Coordinates of C-alpha atoms (C1' of nucleotides) in Angstrom, one line a residue:
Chain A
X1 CA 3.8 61.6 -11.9
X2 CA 0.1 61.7 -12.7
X3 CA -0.3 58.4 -13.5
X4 CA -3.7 58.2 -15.3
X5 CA -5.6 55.4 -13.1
X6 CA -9.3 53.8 -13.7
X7 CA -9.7 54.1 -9.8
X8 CA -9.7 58.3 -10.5
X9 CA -12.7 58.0 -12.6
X10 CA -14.4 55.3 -11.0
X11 CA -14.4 58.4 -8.1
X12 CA -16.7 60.8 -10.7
X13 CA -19.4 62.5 -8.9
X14 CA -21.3 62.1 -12.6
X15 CA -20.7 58.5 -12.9
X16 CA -22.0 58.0 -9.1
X17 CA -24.7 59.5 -9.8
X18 CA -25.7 58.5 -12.7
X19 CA -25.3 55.2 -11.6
X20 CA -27.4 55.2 -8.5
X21 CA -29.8 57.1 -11.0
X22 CA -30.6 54.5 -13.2
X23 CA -30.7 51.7 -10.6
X24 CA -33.1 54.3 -8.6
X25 CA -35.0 54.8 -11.6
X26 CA -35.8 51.6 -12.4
X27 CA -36.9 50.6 -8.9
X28 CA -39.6 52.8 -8.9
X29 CA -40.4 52.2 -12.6
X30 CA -40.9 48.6 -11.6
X31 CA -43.2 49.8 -9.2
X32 CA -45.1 52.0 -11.0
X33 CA -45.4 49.6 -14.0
X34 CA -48.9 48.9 -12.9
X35 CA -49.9 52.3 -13.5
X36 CA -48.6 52.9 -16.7
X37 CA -46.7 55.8 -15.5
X38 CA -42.7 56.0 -15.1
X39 CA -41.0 58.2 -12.5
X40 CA -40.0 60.4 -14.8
X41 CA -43.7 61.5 -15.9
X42 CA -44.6 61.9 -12.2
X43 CA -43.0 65.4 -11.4
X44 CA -44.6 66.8 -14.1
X45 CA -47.7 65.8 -13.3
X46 CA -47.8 66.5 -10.0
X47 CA -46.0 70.0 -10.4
X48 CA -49.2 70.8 -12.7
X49 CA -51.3 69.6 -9.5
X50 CA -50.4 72.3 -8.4
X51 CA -50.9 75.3 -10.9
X52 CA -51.5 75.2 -14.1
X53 CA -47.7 76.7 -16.0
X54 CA -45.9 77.6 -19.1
X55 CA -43.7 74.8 -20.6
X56 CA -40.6 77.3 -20.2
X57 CA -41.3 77.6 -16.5
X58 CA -42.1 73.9 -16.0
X59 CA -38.6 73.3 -18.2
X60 CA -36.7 75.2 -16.1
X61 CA -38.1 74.0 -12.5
X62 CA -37.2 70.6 -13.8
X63 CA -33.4 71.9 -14.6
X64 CA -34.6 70.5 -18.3
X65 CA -33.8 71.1 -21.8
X66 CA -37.4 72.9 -22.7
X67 CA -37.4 70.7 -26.2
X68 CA -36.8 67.6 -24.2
X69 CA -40.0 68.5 -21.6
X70 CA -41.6 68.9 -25.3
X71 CA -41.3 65.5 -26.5
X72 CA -41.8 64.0 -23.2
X73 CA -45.3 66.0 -22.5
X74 CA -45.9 64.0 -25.9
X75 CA -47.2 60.5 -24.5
X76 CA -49.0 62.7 -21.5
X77 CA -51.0 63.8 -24.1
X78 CA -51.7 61.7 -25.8
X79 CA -53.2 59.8 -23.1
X80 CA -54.7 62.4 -22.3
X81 CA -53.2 63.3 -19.0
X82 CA -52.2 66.7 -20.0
X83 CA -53.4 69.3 -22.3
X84 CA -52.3 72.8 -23.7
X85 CA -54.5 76.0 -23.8
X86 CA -53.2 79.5 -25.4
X87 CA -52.7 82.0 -22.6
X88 CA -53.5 85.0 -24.7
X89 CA -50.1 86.3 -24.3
X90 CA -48.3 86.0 -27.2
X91 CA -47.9 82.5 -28.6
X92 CA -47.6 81.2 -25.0
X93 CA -49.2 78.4 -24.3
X94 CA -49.9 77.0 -20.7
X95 CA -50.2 73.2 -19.8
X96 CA -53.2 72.2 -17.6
X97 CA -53.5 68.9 -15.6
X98 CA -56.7 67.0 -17.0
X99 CA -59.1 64.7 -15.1
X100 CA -57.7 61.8 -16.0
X101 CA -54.6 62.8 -14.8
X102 CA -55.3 63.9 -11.6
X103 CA -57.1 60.7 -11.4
X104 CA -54.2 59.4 -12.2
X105 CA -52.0 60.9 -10.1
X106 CA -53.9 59.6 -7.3
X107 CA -53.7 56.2 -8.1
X108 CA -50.1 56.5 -8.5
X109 CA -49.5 57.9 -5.0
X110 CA -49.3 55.1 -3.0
X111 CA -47.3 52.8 -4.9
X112 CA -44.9 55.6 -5.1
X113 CA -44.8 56.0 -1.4
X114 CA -44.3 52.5 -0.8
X115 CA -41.2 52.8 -3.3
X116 CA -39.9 55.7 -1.5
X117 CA -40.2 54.0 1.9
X118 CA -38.3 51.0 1.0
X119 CA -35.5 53.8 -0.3
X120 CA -36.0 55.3 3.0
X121 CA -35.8 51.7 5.2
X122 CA -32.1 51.9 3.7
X123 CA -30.6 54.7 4.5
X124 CA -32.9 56.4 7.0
X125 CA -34.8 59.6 7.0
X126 CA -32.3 61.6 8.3
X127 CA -29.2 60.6 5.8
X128 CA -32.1 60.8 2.7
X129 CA -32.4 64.4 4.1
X130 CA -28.9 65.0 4.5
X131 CA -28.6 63.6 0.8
X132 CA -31.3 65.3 -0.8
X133 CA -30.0 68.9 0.6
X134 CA -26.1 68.9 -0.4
X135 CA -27.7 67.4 -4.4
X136 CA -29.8 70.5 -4.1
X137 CA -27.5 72.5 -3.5
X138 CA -24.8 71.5 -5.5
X139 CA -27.6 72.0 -8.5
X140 CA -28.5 75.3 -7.9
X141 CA -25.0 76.3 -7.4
X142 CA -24.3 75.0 -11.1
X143 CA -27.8 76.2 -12.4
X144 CA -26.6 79.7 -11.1
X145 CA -29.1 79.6 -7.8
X146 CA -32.0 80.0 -10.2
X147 CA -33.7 76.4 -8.6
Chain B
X1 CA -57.5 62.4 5.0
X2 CA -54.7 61.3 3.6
X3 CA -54.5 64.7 0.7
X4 CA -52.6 64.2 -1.9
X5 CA -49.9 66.9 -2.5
X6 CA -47.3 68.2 -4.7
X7 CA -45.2 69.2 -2.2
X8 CA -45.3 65.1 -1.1
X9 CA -43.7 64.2 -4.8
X10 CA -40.9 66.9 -4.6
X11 CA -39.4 65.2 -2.5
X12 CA -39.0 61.7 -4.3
X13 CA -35.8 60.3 -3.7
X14 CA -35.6 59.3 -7.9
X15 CA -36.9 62.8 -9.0
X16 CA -34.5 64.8 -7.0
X17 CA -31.2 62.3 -7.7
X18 CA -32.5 62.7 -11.9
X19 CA -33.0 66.3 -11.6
X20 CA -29.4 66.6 -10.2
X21 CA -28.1 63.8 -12.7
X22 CA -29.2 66.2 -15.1
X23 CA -27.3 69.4 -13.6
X24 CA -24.3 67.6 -13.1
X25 CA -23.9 65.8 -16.8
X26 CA -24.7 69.2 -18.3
X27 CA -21.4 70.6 -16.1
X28 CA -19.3 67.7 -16.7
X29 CA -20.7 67.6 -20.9
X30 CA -19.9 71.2 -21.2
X31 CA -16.5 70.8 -19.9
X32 CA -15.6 67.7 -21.8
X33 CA -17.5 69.2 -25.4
X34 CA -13.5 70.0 -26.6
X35 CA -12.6 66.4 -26.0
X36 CA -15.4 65.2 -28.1
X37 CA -16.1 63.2 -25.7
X38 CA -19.4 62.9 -23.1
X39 CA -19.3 61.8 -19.4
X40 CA -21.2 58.9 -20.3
X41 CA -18.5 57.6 -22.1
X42 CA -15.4 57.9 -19.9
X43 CA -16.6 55.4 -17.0
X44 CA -17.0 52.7 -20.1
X45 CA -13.2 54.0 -21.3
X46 CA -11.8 54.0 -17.9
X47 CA -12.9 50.8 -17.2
X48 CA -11.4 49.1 -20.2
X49 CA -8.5 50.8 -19.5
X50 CA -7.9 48.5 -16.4
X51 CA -9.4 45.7 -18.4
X52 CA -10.6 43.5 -20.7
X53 CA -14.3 42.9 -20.4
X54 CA -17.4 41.2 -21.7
X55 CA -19.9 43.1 -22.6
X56 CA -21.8 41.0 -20.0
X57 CA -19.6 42.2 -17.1
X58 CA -19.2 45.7 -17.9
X59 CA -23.4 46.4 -18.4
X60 CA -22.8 44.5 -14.7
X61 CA -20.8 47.3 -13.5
X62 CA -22.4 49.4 -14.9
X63 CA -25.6 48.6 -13.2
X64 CA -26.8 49.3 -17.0
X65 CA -28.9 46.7 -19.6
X66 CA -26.9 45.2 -21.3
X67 CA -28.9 46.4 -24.4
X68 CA -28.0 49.9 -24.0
X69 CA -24.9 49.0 -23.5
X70 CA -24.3 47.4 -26.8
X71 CA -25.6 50.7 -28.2
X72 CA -23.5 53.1 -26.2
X73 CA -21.0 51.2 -27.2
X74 CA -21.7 51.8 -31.1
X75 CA -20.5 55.6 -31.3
X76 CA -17.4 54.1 -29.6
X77 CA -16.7 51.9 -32.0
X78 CA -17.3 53.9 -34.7
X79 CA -14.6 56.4 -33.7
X80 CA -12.3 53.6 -33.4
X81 CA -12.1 54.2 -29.9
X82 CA -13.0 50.2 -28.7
X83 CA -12.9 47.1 -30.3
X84 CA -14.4 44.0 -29.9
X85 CA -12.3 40.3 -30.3
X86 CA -13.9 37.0 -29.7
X87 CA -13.1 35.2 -26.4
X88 CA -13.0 31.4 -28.3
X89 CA -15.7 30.1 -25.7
X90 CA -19.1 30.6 -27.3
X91 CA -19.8 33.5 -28.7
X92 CA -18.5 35.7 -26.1
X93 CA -16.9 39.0 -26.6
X94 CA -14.0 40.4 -25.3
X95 CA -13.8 44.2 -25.4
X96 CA -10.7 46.2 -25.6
X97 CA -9.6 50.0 -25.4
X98 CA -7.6 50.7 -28.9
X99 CA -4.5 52.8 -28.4
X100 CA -6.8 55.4 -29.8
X101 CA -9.2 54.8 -26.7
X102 CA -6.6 55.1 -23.8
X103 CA -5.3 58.7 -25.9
X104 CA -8.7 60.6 -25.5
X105 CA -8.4 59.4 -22.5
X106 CA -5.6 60.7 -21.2
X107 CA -6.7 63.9 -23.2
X108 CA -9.8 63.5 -21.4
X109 CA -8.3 63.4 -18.2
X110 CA -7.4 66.6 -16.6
X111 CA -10.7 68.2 -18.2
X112 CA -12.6 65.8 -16.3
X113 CA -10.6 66.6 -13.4
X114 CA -11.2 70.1 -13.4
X115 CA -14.8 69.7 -13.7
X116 CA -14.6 67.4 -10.7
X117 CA -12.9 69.9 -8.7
X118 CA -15.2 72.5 -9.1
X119 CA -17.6 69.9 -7.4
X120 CA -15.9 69.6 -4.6
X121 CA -15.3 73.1 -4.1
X122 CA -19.3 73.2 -3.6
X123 CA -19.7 70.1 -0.9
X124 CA -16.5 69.9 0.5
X125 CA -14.4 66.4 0.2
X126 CA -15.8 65.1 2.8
X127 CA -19.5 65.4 2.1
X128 CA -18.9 64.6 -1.0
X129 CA -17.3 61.0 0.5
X130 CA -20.9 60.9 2.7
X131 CA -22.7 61.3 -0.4
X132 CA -21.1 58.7 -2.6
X133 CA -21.0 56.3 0.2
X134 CA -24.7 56.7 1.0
X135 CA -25.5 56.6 -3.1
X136 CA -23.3 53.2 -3.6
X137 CA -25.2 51.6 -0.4
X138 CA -28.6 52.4 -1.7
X139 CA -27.4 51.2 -5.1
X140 CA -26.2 47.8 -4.1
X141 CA -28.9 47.5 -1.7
X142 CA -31.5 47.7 -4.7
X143 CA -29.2 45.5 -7.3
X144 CA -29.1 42.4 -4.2
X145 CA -25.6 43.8 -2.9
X146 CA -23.6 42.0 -6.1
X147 CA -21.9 45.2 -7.0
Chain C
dC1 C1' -47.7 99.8 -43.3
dC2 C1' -43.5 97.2 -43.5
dC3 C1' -39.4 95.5 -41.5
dT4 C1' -36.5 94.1 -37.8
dT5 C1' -36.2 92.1 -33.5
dT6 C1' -37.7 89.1 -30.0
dA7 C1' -39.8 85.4 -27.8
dA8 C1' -42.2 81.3 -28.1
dT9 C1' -43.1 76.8 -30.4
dG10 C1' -41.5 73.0 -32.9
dT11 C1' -38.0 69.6 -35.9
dG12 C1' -33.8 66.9 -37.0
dC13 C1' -30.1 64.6 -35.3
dA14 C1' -27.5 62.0 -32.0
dT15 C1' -27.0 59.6 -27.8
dA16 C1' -29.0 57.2 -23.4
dT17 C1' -32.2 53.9 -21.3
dG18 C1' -34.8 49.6 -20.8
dC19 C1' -38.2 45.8 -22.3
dA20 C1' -39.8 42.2 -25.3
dC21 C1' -38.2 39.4 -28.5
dA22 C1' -35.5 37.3 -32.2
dG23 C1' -31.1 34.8 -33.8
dA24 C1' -27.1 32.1 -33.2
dT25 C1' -24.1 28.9 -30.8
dG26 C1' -22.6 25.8 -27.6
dT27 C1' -23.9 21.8 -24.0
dG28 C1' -26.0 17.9 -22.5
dA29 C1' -29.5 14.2 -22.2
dT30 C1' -31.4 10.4 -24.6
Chain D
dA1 C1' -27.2 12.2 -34.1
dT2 C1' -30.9 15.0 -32.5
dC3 C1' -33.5 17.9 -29.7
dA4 C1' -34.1 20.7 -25.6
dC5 C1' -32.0 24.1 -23.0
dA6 C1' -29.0 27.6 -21.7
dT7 C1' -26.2 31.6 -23.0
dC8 C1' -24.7 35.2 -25.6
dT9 C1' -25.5 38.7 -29.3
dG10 C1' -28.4 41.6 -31.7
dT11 C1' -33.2 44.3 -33.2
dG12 C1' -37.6 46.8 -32.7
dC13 C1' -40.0 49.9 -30.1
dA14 C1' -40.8 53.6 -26.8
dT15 C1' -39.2 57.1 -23.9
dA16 C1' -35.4 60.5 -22.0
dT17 C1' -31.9 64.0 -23.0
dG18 C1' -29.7 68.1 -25.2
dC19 C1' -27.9 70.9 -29.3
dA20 C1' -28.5 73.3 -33.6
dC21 C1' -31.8 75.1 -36.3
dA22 C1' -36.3 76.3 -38.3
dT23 C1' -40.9 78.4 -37.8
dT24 C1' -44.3 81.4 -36.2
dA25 C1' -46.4 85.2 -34.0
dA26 C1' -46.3 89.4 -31.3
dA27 C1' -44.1 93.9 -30.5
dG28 C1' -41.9 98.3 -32.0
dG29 C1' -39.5 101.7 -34.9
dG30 C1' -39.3 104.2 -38.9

DNA sequence: CCCTTTAATGTGCATATGCACAGATGTGAT
DNA sequence: ATCACATCTGTGCATATGCACATTAAAGGG
């Protein structure tokens, strides 16, 4: 008999990790609230350390709805972290790191290393490692190994 | 020199468990879209299910504020789903799964399951087990081990 | 040259998330 | 009795997330 139990669910690989997400989240949050970044602004800012890119590539790097990377590129804006330019190519536009957010990016850095150690201090490098590889590949197995 | 890279942030703990939270609701949402019904939902159902609870204790468990709970809880309500009842000791509420409520989610149930098994086709059980395990002891480590 | 198609940007709606703060209600000290 | 305090509920604001849909601009076909 399949007796429908609250211990099944409380077994969800979702619900785990969304779990451990927010709590996560708002660790380094509290440590980047001197910055007046969150965590979730950081890859996007330091992906466009890197090369300048299109918001459909940048989207789908961040396994993201490309209307949702939209809105949040909003308050990167308009603090003027992150700018547009056309690419010539069609209407395509490409979004460029600015100055300020380089500069920012910089400041940033160390509290966000001192977050991640004190992640690290719990588990240990090797587990985080372990960790971090079986999420990534469970995502690009569901993303269709695009990632 | 201690040169800032991109390749430094890719590897933050809270980008890489978000970018994964992301992939997985999608699968589980997808799955669940017939139930009408979203993953962030069931663990609030489920746990009713075995329980009473005040709002208090279930954003508690939920390692969630209690503020988004109260408003996670509203489309909930509105479909009649849960219910709220006074306790008689100060203005504490009770909340209770209507008949309605446990339905869904038995409806709910083997989808879920489904899309949880197609997880664990991609990890394994057991690494799976690792994984959870490692999440909930960086969770409760970061929440002062009350959960 | 116009019309369809296609690809890119952008909007409206609904939910998810947390912080600061307001409102209401009981408890306890004086 | 009253006032301070603690506790619980609720609101306002801002961001995060995705779907359905609208808009705009470039590319081709006739």
């Amino acid at each position: 008999m399949p007796e429908i139990s609250f211990h099944d669910f409380q077994n969800c690989y979702c619900f785990n990790l969304r779990w451990v997400s927010r709590v996560v989240t708002q660790h380094y949050d509290h440590a980047l609230s001197g910055c007046g970044l969150r965590v979730t602004q950081l890859p996007i800012l330091a992906r466009l350390a890197a090369e300048d890119m299109t918001m459909a590539d940048l989207a789908d790097w961040l396994a993201m709805d490309r209307t949702t990377l939209l809105r949040n590129l909003r308050p990167l804006e308009r603090a003027d972290l992150v700018y547009s330019v056309p690419t010539g190519e069609g209407r395509k536009l490409k979004l460029v790191l600015s100055q300020e957010g380089a500069a920012l990016l910089e400041k940033a850095y160390p509290v966000w290393r001192a977050a991640q150690q004190s992640l690290t201090r719990i588990l240990g490098q090797q587990r985080w490692e372990t960790l971090i590889n079986d999420l990534a590949m469970t995502g690009e197995n569901l993303t269709g190994g695009s990632n």
